[in-house]
Short mmCIF file of C-alpha atoms and ligand atoms in Angstrom, two decimals:
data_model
loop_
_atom_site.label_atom_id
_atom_site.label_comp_id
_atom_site.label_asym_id
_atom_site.label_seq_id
_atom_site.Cartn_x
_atom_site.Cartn_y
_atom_site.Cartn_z
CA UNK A 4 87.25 67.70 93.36
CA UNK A 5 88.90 70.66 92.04
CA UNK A 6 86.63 72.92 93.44
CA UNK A 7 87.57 71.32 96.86
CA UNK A 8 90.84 71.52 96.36
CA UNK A 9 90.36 75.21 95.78
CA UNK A 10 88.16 76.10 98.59
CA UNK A 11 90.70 74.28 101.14
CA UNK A 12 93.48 75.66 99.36
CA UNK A 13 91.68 79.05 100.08
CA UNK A 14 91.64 78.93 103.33
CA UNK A 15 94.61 80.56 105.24
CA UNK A 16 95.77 82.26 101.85
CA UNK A 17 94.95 85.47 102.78
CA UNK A 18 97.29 85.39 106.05
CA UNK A 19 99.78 83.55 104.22
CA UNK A 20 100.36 86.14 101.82
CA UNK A 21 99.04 84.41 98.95
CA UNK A 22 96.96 87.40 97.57
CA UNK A 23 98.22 90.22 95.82
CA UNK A 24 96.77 93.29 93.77
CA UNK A 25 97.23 94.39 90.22
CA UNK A 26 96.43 97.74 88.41
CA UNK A 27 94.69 97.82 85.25
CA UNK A 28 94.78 101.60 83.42
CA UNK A 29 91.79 102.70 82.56
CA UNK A 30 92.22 105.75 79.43
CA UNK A 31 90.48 108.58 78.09
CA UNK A 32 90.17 108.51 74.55
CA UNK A 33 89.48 111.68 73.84
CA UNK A 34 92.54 113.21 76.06
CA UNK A 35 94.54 110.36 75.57
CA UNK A 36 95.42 110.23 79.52
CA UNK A 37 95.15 108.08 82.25
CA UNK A 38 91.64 108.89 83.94
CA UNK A 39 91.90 105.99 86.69
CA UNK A 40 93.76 102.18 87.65
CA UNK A 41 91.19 99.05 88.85
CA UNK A 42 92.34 97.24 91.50
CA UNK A 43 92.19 93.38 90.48
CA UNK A 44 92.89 90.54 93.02
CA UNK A 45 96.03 87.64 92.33
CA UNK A 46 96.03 84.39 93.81
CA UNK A 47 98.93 82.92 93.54
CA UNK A 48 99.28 79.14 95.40
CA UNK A 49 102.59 77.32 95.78
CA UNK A 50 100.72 74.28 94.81
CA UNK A 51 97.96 75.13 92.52
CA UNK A 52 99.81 78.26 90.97
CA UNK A 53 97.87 80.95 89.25
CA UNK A 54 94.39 80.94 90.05
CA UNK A 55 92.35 82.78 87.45
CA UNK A 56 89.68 85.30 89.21
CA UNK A 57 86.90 83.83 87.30
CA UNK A 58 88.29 80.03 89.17
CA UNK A 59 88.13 81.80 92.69
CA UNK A 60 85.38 84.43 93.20
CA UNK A 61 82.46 82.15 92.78
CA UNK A 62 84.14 80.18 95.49
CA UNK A 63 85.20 83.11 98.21
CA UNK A 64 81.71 84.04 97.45
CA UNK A 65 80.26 80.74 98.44
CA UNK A 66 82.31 80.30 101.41
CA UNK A 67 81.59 83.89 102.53
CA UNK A 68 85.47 84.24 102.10
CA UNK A 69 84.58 87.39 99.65
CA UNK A 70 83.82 89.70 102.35
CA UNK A 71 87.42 89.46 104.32
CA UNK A 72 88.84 89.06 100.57
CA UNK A 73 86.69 92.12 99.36
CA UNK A 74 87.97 94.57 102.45
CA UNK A 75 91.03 93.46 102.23
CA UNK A 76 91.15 94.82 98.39
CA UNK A 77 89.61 97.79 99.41
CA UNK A 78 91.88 98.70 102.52
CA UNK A 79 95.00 98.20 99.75
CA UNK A 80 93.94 100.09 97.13
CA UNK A 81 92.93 102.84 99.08
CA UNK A 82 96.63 102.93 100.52
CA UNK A 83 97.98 102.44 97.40
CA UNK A 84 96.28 105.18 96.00
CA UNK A 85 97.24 107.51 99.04
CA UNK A 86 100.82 106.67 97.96
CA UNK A 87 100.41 107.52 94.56
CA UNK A 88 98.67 110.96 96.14
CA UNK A 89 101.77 111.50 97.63
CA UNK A 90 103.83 111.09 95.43
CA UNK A 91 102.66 113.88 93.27
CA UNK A 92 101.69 111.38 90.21
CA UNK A 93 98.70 112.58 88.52
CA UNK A 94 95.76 112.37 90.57
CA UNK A 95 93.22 109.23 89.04
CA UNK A 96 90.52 107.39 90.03
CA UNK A 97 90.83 103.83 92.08
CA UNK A 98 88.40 101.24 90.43
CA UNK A 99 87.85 98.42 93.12
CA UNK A 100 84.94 95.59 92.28
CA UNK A 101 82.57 95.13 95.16
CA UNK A 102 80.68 91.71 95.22
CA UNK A 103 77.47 91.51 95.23
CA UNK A 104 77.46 89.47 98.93
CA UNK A 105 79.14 92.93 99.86
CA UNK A 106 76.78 95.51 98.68
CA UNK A 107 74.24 93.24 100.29
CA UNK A 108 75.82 94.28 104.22
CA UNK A 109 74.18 96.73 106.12
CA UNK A 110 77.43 97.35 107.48
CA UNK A 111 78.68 98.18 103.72
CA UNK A 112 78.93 101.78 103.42
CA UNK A 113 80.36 101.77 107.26
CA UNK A 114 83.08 99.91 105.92
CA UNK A 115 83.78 102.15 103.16
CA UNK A 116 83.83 105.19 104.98
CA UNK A 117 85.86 104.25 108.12
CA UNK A 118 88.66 102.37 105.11
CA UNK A 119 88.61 105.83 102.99
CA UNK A 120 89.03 107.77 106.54
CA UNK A 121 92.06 105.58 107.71
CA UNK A 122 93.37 106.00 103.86
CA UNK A 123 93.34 109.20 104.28
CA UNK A 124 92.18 110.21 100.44
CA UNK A 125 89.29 112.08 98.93
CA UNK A 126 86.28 109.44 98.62
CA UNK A 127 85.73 110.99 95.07
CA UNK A 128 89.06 109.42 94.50
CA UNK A 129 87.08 106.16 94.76
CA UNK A 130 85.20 104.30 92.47
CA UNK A 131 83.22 100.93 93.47
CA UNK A 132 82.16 98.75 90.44
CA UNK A 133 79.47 96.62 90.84
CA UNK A 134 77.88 94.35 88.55
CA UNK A 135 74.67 94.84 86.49
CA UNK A 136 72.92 91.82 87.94
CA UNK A 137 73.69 92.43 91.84
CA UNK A 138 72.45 96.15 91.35
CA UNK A 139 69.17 95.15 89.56
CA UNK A 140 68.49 92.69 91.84
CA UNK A 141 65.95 94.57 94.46
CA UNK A 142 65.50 97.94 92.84
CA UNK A 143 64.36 99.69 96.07
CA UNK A 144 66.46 98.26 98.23
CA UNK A 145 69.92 98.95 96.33
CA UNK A 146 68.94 101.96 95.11
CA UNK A 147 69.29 103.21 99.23
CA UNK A 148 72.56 101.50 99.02
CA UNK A 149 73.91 103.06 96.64
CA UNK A 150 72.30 106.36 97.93
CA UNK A 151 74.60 105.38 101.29
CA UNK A 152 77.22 105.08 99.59
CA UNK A 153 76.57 108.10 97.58
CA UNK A 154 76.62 109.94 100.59
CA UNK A 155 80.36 109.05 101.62
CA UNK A 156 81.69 110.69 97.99
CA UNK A 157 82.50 107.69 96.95
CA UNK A 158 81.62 107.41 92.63
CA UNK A 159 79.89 104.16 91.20
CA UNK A 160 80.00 102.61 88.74
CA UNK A 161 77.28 99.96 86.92
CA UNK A 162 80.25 96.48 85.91
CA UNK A 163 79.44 94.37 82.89
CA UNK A 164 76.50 96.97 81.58
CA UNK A 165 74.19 94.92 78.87
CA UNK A 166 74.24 91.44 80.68
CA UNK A 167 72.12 91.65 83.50
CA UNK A 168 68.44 92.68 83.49
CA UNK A 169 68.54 96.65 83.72
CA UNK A 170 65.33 98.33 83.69
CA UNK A 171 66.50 101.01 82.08
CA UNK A 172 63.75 103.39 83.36
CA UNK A 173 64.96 102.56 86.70
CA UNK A 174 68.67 103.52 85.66
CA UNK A 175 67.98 107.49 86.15
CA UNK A 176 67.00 106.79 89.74
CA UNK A 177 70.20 105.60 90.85
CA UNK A 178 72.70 107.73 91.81
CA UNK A 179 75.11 105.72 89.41
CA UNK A 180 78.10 107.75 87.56
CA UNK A 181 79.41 105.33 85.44
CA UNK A 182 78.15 102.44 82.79
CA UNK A 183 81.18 100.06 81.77
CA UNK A 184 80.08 98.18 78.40
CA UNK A 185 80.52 94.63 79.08
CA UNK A 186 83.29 93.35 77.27
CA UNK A 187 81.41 91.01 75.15
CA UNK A 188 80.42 93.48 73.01
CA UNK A 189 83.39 94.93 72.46
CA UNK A 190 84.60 91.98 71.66
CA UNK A 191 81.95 92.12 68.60
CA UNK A 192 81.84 95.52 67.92
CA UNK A 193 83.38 95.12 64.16
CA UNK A 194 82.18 92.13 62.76
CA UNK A 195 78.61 91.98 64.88
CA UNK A 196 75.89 94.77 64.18
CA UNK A 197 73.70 93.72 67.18
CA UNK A 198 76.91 94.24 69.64
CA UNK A 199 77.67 97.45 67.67
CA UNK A 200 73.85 98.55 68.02
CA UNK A 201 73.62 97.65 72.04
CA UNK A 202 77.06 99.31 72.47
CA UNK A 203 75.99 102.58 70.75
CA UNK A 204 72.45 102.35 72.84
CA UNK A 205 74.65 102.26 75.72
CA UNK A 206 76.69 105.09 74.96
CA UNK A 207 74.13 107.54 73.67
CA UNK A 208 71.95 106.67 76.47
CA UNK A 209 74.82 107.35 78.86
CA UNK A 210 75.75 110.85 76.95
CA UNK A 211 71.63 111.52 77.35
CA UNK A 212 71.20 110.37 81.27
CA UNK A 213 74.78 111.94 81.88
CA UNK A 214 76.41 109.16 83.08
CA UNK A 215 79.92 108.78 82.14
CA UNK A 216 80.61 105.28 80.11
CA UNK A 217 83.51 103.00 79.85
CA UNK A 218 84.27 100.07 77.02
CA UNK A 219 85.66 97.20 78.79
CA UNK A 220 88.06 95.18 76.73
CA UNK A 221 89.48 97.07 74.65
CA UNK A 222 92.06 95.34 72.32
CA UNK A 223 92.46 96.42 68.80
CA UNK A 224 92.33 99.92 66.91
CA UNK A 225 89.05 98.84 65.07
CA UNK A 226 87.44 99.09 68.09
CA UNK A 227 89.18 101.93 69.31
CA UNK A 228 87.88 104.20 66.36
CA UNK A 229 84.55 102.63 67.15
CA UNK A 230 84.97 104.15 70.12
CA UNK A 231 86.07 107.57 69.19
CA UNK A 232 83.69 108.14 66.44
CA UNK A 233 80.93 107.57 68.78
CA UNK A 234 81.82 109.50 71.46
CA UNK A 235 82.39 107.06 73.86
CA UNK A 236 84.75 108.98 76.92
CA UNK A 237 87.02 105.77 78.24
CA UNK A 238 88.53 102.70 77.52
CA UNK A 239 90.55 100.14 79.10
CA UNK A 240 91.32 96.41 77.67
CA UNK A 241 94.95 95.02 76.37
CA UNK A 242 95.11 97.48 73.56
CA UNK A 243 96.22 100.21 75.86
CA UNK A 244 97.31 98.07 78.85
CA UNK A 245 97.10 94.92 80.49
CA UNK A 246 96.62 94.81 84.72
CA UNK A 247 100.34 95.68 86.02
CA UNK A 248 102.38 95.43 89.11
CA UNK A 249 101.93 98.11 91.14
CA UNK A 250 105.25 99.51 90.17
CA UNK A 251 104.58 99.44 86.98
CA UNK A 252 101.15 101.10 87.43
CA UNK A 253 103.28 103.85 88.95
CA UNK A 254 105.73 103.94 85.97
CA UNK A 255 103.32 104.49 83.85
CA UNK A 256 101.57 107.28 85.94
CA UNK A 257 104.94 108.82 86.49
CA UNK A 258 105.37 109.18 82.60
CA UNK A 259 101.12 110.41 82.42
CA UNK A 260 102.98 113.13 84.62
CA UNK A 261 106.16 113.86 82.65
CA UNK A 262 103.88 114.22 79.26
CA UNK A 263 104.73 117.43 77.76
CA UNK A 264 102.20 118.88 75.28
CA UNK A 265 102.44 116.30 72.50
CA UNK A 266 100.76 117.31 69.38
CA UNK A 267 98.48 114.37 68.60
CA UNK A 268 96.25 112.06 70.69
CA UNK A 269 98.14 108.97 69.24
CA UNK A 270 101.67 110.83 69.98
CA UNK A 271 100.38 110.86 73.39
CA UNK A 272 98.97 107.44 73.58
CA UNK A 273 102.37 105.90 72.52
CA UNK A 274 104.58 107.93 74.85
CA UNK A 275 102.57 106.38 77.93
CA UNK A 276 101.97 102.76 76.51
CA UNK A 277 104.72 102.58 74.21
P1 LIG B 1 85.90 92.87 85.74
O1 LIG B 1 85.73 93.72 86.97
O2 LIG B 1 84.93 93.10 84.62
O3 LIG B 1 87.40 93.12 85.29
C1 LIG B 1 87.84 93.14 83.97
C2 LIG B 1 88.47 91.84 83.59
O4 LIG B 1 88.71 91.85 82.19
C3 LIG B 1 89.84 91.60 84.23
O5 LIG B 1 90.02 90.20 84.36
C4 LIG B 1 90.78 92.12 83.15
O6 LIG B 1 92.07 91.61 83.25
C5 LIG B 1 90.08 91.63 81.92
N1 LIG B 1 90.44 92.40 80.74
C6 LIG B 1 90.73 93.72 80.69
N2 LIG B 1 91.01 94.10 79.45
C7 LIG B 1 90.89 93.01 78.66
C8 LIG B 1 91.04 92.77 77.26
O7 LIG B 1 91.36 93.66 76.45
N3 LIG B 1 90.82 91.51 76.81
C9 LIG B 1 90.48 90.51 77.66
N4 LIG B 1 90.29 89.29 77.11
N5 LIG B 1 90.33 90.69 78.97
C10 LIG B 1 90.52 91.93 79.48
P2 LIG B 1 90.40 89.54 85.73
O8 LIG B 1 91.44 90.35 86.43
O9 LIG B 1 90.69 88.12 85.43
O10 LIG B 1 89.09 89.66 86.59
C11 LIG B 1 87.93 88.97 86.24
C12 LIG B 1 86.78 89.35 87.12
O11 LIG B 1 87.03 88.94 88.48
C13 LIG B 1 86.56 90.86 87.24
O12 LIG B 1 85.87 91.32 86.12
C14 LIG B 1 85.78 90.95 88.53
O13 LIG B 1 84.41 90.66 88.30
C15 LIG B 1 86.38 89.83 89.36
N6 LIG B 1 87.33 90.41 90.31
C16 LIG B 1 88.64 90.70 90.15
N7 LIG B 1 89.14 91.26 91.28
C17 LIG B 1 88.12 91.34 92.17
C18 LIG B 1 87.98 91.83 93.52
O14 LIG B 1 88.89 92.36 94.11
N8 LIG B 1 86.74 91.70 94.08
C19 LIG B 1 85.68 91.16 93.44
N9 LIG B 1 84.52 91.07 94.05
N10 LIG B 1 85.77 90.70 92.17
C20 LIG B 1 86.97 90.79 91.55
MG1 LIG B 2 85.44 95.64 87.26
MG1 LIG B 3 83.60 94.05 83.79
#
């Protein structure tokens, strides 16, 4: 009944404003800066009141509601990161999660390109995430995919690494450029030494393919100095940030652009998080 509820509720939201977008900062560790923001979708009903993501993808993706949901995302973090471009705040990556019954349309990489034209920014600028299991799911066929949308400039990046079914000889083929390690092993990383073993797998294998690697979920210093002692490049979890406003985002790049030269990574780290 819920579920109903939902999926009527859904309906409409979109035009009635319901929808909104918040930044999450993703970090490098090693500079302590801000390397790029992912755009992560709100629903906010009068009625049913926050709607947690993991409630309301499954359903926009059963409905078929995703794909007007999905460009939507797109089209506004593009033009949010124009405005950041133009503002003169340090230039970083936009993060936006495509769903698998996206990357799936012919019409796909189209979209992207004629979004990134109207935007107006540098496709490197952008980074699609997409999750382990949709990308495994027909190697030939997504590797052209992602090949298309290679072609655009766009980077990519491989969600939720370690809990789909990666053949991992596969993984050079695609023209991926970034692993993020699911968060459930970071989660584990101190107190589990499987977690801790797939998570240093993934990073070493990343270092050796070349492909740069991000820890999802991030949230204490533990697992920060995990991190940092195995050369993992960026983080991003609650430790350093949660997903903000896009003011805020821009408060916090606006102070990534006033840093002077502080002496120590952690000097720098607290200046921009506080
Ligand atoms: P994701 O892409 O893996 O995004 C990361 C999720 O982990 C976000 O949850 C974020 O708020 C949360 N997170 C980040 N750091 C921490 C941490 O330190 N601790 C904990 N406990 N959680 C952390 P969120 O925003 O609820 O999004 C959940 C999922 O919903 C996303 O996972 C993504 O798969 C999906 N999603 C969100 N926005 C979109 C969208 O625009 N399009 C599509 N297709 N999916 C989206
Ligand atoms: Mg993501
Ligand atoms: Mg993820």
């Amino acid at each position: 009944l819920h579920r109903f509820a939902l999926e009527g509720k859904m309906r409409g939201a979109l035009a009635r404003g319901e929808f909104s977008i918040l930044y999450q900062p993703q970090f490098d560790v090693r500079t302590s800066s801000v390397s790029g923001m992912e755009a992560l979708l709100r629903w906010e009903n009068p009625e049913l009141g926050t709607v947690t993501p993991e409630e309301f993808i499954p359903i926009a993706e059963e409905t078929g509601m995703i794909v007007e949901l999905g460009e939507w995302v797109l089209r506004n973090a593009c033009a949010q990161a124009k405005v950041w471009r133009d503002g003169n705040l340090p230039p970083v990556r936009m993060a936006v999660n495509v769903s698998g019954h996206q990357f799936v349309m012919k019409e796909f990489p189209q979209l992207v390109a004629t979004i990134i034209q109207e935007s107006g920014i540098d496709p490197a600028m952008l980074e699609l995430e997409i999750t382990e299991s949709v990308v495994m799911k027909d190697e030939v066929w997504a590797e052209n995919a992602l090949l298309e949308l290679k072609k655009i400039g766009v980077s990519l990046a491989i969600d939720d690494f370690g809990t789909g079914y990666s053949s991992l000889g596969r993984l050079r083929n695609f023209a991926v450029d970034r692993l993020k390690i699911d968060r459930s092993f970071v989660t584990r990383l101190i107190d589990c030494d499987d977690d801790r073993a797939i998570a240093q797998a993934i990073i070493s294998m990343s270092r050796s393919l070349k492909i740069n690697v991000t820890a999802e979920g991030v949230e204490n210093f533990p697992q920060l100095a995990f991190l940092l002692e195995n050369e993992c490049q960026e983080a991003q979890g609650f430790l350093f940030s949660r997903a903000l406003s896009p003011s805020d985002a821009q408060k916090l790049l606006a102070r990534a652009a006033a840093l002077g030269e502080e002496p120590t990574r952690t000097a720098r780290l607290r200046s921009l998080i506080g």
